[in-house]
Tab-separated table of C-alpha atoms and ligand atoms in Angstrom:
chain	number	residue	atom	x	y	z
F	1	UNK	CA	-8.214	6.921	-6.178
F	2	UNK	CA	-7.025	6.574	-9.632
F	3	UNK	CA	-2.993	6.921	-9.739
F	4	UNK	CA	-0.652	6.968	-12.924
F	5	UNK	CA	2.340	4.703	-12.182
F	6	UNK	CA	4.813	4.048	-15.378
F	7	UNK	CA	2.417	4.227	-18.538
F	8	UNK	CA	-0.070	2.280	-16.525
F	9	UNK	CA	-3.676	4.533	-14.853
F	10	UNK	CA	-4.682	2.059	-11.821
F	11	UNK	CA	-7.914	2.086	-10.599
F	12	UNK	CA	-6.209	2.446	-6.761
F	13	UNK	CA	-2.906	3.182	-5.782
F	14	UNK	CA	-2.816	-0.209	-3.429
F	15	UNK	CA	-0.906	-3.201	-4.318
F	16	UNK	CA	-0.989	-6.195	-2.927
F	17	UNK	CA	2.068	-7.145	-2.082
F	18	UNK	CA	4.216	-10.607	-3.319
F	19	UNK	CA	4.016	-13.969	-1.359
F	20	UNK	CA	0.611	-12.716	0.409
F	21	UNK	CA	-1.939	-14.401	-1.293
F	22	UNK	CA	0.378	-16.800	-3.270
F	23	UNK	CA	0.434	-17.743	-6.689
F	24	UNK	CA	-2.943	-18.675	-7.391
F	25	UNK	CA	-5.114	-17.205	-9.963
F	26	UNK	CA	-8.152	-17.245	-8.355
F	27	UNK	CA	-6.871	-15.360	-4.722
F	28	UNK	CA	-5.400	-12.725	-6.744
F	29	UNK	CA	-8.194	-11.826	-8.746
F	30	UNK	CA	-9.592	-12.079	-5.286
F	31	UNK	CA	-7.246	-9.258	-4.475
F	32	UNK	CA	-7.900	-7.176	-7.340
F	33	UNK	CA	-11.830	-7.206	-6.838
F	34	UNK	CA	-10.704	-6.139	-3.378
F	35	UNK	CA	-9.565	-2.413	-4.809
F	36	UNK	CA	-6.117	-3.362	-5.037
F	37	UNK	CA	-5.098	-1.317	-8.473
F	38	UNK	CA	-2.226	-3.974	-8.937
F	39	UNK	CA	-1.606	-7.339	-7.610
F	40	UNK	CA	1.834	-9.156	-7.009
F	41	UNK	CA	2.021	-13.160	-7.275
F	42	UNK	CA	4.320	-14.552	-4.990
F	43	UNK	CA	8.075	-15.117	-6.395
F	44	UNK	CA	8.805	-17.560	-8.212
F	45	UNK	CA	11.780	-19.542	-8.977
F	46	UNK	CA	13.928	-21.744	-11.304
F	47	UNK	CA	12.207	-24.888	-10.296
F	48	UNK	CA	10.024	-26.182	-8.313
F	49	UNK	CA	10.458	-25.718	-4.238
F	50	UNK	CA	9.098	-27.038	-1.221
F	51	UNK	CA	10.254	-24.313	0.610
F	52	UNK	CA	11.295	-24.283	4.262
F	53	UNK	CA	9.356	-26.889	7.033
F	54	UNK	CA	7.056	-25.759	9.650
F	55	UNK	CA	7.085	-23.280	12.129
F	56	UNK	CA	7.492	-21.025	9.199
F	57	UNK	CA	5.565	-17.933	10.194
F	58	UNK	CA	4.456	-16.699	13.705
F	59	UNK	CA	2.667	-13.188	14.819
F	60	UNK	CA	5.239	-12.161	17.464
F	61	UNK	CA	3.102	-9.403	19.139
F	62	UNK	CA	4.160	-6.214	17.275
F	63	UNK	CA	4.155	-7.773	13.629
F	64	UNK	CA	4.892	-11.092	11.612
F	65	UNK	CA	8.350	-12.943	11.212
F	66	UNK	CA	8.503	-15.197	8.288
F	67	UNK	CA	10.633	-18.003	6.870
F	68	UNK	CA	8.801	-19.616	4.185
F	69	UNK	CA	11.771	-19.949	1.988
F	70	UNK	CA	10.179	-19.507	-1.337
F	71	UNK	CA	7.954	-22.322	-2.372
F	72	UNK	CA	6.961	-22.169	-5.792
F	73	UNK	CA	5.903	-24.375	-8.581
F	74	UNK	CA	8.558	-22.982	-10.566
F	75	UNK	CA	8.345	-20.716	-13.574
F	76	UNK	CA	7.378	-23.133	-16.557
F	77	UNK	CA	4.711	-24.294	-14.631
F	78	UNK	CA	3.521	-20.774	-13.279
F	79	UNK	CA	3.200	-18.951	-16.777
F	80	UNK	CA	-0.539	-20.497	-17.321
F	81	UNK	CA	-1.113	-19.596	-14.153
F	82	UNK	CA	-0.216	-16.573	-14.402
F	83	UNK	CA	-1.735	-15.974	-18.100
F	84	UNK	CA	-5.188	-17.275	-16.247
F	85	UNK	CA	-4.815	-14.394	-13.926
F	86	UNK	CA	-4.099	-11.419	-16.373
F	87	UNK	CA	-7.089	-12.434	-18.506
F	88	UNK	CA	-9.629	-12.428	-14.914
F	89	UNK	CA	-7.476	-9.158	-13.577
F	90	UNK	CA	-8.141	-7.439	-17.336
F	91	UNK	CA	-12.177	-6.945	-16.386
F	92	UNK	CA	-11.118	-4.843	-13.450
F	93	UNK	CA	-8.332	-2.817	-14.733
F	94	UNK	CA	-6.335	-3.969	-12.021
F	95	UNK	CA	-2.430	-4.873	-12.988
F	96	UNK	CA	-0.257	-8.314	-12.576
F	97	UNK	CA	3.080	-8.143	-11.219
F	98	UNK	CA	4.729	-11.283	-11.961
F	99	UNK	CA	7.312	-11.705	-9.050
F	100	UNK	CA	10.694	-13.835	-9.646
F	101	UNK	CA	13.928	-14.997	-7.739
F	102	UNK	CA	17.118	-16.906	-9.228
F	103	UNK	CA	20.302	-17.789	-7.765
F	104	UNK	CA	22.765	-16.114	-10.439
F	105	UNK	CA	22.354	-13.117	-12.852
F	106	UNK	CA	21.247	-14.779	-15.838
F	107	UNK	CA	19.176	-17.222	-13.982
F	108	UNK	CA	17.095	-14.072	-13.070
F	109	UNK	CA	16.710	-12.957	-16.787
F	110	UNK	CA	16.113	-16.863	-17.829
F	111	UNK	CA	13.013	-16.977	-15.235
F	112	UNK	CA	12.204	-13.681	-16.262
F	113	UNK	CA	11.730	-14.494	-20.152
F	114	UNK	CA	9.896	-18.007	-19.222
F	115	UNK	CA	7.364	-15.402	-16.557
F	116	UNK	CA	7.131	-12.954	-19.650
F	117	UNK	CA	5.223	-15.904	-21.912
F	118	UNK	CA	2.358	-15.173	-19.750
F	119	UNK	CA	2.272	-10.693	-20.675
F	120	UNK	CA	2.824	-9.949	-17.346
F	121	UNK	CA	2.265	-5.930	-16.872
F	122	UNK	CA	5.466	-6.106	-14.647
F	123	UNK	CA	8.004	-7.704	-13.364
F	124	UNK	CA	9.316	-7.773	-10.299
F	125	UNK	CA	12.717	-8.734	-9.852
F	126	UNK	CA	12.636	-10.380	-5.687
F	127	UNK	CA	16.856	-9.489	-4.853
F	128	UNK	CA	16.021	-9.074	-1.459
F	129	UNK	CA	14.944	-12.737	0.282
F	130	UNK	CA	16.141	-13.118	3.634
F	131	UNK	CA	15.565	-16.091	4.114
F	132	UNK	CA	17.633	-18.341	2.154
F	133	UNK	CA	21.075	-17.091	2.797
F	134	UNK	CA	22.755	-20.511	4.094
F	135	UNK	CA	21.837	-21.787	0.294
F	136	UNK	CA	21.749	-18.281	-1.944
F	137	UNK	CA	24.528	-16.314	0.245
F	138	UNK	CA	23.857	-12.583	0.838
F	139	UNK	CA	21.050	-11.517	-1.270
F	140	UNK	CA	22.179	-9.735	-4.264
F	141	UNK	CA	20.066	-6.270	-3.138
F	142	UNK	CA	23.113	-6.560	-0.448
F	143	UNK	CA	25.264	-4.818	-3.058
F	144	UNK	CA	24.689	-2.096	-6.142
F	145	UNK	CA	26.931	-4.067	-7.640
F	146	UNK	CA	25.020	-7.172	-7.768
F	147	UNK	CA	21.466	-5.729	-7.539
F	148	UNK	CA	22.847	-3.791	-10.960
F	149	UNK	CA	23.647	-6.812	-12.390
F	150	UNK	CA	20.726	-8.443	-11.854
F	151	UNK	CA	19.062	-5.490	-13.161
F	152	UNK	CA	20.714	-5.505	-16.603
F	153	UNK	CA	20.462	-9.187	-17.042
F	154	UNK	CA	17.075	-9.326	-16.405
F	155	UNK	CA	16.167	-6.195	-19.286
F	156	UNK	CA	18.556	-7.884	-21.790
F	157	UNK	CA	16.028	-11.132	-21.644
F	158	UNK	CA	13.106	-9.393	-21.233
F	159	UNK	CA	13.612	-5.627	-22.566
F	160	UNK	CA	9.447	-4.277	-23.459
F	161	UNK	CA	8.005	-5.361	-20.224
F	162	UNK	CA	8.802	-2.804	-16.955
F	163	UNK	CA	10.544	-4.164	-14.609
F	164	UNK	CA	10.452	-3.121	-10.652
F	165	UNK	CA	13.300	-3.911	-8.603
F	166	UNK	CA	12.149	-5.072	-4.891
F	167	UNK	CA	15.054	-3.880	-2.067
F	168	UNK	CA	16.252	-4.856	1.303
F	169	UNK	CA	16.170	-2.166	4.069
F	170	UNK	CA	19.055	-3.663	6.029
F	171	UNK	CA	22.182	-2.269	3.764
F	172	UNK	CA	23.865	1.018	4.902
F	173	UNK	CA	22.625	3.023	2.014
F	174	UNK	CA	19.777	1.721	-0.227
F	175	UNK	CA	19.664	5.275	-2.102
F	176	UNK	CA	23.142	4.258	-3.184
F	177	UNK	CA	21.548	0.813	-4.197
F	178	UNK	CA	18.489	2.286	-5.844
F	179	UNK	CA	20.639	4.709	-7.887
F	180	UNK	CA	22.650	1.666	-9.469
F	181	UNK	CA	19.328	-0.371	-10.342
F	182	UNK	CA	17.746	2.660	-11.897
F	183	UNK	CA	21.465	3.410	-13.716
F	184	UNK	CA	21.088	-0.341	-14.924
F	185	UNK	CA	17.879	-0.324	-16.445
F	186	UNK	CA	14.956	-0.404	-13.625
F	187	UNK	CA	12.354	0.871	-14.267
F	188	UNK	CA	10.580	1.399	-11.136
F	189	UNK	CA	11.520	0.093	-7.274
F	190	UNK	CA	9.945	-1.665	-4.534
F	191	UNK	CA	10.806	-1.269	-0.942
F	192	UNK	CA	10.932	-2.796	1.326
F	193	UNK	CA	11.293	-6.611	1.581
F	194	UNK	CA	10.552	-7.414	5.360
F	195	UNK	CA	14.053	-6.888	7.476
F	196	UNK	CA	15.933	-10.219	8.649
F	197	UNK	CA	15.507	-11.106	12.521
F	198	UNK	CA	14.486	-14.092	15.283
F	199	UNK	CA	12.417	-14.632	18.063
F	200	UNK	CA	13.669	-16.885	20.822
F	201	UNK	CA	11.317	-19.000	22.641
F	202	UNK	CA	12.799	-18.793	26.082
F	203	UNK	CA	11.404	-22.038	27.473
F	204	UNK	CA	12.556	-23.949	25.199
F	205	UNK	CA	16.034	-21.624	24.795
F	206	UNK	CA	15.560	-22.200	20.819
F	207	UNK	CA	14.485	-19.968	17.554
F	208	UNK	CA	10.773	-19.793	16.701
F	209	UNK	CA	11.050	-20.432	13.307
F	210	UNK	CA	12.830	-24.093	11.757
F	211	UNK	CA	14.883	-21.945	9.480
F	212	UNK	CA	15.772	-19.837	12.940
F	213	UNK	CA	15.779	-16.079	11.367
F	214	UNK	CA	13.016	-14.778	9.511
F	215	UNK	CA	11.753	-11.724	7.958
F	216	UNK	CA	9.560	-9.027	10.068
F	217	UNK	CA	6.759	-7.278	8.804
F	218	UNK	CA	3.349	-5.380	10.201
F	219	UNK	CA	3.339	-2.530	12.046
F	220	UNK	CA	6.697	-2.725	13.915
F	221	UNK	CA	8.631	-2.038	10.223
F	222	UNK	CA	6.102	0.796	9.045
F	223	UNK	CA	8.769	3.311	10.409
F	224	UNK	CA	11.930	1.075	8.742
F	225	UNK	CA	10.038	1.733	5.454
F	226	UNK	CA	9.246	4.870	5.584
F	227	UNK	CA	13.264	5.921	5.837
F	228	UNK	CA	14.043	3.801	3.002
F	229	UNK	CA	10.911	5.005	0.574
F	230	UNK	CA	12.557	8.975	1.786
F	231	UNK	CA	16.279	7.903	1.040
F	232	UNK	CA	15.025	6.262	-2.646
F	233	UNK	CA	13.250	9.138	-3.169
F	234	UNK	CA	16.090	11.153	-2.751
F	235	UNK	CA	18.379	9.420	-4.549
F	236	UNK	CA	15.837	8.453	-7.759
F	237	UNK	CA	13.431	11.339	-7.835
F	238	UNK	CA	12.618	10.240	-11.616
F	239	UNK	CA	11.457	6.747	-10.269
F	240	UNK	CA	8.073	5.450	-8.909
F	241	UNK	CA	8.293	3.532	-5.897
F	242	UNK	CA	6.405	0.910	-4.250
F	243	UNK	CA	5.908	1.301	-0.617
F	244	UNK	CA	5.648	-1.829	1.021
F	245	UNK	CA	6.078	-2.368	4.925
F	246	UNK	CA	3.965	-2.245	7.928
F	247	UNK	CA	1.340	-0.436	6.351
F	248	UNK	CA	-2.461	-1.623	8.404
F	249	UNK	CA	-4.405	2.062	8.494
F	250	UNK	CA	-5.084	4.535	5.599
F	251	UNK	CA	-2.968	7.000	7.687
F	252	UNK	CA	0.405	4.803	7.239
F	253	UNK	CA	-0.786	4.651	3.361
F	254	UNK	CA	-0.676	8.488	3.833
F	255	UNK	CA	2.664	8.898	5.224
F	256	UNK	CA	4.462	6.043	2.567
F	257	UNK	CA	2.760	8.641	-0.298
F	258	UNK	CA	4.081	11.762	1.907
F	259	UNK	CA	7.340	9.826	2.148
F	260	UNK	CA	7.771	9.531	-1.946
F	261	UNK	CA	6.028	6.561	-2.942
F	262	UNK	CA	3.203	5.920	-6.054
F	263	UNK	CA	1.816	2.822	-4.913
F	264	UNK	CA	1.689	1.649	-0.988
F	265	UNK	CA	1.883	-2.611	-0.867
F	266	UNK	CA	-0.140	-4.042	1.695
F	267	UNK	CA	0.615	-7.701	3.209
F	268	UNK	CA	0.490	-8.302	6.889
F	269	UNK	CA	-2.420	-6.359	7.249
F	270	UNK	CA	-4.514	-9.278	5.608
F	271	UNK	CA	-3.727	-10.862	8.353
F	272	UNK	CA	-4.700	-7.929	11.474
F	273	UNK	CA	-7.244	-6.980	9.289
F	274	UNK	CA	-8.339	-10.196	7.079
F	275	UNK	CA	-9.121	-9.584	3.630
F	276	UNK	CA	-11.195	-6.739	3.876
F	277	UNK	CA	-7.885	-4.615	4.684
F	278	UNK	CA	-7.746	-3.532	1.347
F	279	UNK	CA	-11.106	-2.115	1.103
F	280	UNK	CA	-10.575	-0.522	4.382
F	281	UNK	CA	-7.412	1.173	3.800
F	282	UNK	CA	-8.800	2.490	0.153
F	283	UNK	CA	-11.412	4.185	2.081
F	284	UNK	CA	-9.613	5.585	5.370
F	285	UNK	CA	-6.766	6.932	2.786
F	286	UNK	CA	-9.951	8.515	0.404
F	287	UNK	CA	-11.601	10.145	3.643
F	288	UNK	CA	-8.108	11.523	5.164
F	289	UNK	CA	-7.467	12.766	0.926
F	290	UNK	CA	-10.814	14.650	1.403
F	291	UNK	CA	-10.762	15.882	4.784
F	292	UNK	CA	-7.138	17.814	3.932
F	293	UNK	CA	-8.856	19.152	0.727
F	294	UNK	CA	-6.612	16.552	-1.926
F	295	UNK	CA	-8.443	14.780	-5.075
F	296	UNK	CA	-5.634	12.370	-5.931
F	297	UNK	CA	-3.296	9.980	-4.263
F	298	UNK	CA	0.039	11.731	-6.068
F	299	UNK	CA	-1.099	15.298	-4.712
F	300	UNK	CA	0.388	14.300	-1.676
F	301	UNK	CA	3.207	12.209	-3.259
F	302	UNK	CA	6.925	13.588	-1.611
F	303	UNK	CA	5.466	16.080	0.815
F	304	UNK	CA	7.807	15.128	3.625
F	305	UNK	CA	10.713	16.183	1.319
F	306	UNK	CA	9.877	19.537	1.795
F	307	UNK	CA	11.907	21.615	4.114
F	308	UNK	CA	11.365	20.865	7.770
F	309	UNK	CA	9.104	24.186	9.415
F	310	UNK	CA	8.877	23.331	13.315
F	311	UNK	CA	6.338	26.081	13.676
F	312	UNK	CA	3.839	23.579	11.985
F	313	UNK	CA	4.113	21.372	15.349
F	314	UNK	CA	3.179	23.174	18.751
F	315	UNK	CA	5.633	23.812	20.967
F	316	UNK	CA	4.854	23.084	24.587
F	317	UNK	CA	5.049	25.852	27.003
F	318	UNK	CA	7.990	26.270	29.239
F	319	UNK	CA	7.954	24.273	32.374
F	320	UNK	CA	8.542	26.652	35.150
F	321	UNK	CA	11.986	26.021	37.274
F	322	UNK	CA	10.882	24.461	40.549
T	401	LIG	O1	9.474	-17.073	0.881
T	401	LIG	C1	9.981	-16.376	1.777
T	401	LIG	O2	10.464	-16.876	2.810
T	401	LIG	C2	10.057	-14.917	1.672
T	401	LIG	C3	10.409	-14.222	0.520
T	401	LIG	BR1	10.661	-15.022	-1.124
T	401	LIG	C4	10.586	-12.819	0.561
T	401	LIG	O3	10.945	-12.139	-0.417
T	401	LIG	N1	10.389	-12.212	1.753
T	401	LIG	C5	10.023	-12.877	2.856
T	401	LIG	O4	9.850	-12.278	3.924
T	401	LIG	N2	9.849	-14.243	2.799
């Protein structure tokens, strides 16, 4: 399951994905000994953050809704942390994306040369909360203007460490927004962020969550994903993505690859699957690879690009007229 990504070989093409398994050394070495081939921290900020009070997450029936609101130690104080978990990742060849938010431009390049201390393999610039707007605005992965912004301030401060770019999938046209990142200096993209929404207790006639919308994630996204990773591959064909949403079963690993991604994130399905959902997907996505006759992960990379041929599908027979 070995998979080139950048000038990096990981030992699988599964990430974990950011905010999952926090920013603790110890869970995401955890993760890594797990068969992810790269593991994200969650984002960190600025300063520390308490983040948003409880009810801040809740399994809704057809995937998670979130509103943490980004609680983090802050970046000074995560650098060790993060140092700590590079040195127990190194062993197993397994990668450390260092994950970061700020409020302006050059707040994101500041946090990202304070995260860089610690030789991060990557960055990964977060543009695409949803869950702080009444204090950050529209997140800046709203606009190619901002997200390219962002994107150049953050390779000014830090310019010899990649940097990944993580979008939202609820703008009009993320290839648009994925062209401008890349144009400004990314060097590889994530997608997607989990897509803004609310679920309404109707008993009580009031939001779920304290912060009242949330992000959604798990399976009910996996097809939200899927048409973002296609557009970003059409619009950056140059650029490795990250494939992040919904994905609980080797088979929607599969279909993020077919779809134009390098790497497929996993986060929800820690929790329908517990931690073993890493393992588990590695090995349903290996037996699907050699039951279709494919050695590596990237052989399958972009298939669904290719033209569309119905005759592949069956077509049902004619129903007769009554
Ligand atoms: O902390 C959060 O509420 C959060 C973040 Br930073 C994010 O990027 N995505 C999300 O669903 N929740």
């Amino acid at each position: 399951m070995k998979t080139s990504f950048l000038d990096f070989v990981l030992p699988s093409p599964i990430v974990l994905a950011s905010g999952v398994w926090g920013t603790s050394a110890t869970l995401l070495e955890r993760a890594g000994a797990a068969g992810c081939g790269a593991v994200t921290a969650k984002s960190v900020g600025p300063g520390p953050r308490g983040g948003h009070v409880n009810p801040t997450a809740l399994d809704w029936g057809h995937g998670l809704i979130n509103a943490i609101g980004l609680p983090n130690p802050g970046a000074e104080a995560e650098a060790p942390v993060l140092a700590d978990a590079r040195a127990r990742l190194e062993p197993l060849g397994v990668k450390l994306i260092a994950s970061f938010f700020a409020d302006t431009a050059e707040g994101f390049g500041r946090v990202a040369a304070t995260l860089a201390r610690a030789r991060p393999h990557l960055l990964e610039a977060n543009i695409s909360c949803p869950n702080v707007h009444s204090e950050f605005g529209e997140p800046f992965a709203a606009s190619a203007e901002s997200a390219s912004l962002v994107t150049a301030a953050v390779k000014r401060a830090v310019p010899d460490i990649p940097l990944i770019v993580k979008l939202a999938p609820n703008v009009p046209a993320i290839g648009r927004i994925a062209r401008a990142v890349v144009d400004a200096g990314a060097d590889a993209i994530c997608a997607i962020n989990t897509m803004p929404g609310m679920i309404i207790d109707i008993e009580s006639g009031q939001p779920v969550l304290q912060n009242r919308s949330g992000g959604l994630s798990g399976p009910a996204i996996l097809p939200i994903a899927l048409r973002c990773v296609y557009e970003i591959h059409q619009a950056v064909p140059e650029t490795p993505i990250i494939g992040v949403g919904g994905i609980t079963f080797g088979k929607d690993a599969i279909a993020m690859l077919m779809a134009g991604a390098t790497l497929v994130g996993v986060g929800s399905a820690m929790h329908y699957r517990g931690p073993q959902a890493v393992t588990q997907i590695q090995d349903e996505m290996a037996a699907w690879l050699k039951a279709h006759g494919h050695a590596f992960p990237a052989d399958v990379v972009g298939l669904a690009h290719r033209e569309v041929r119905y005759d592949l599908h069956p077509t049902p027979a004619p129903v007769p007229e009554p």
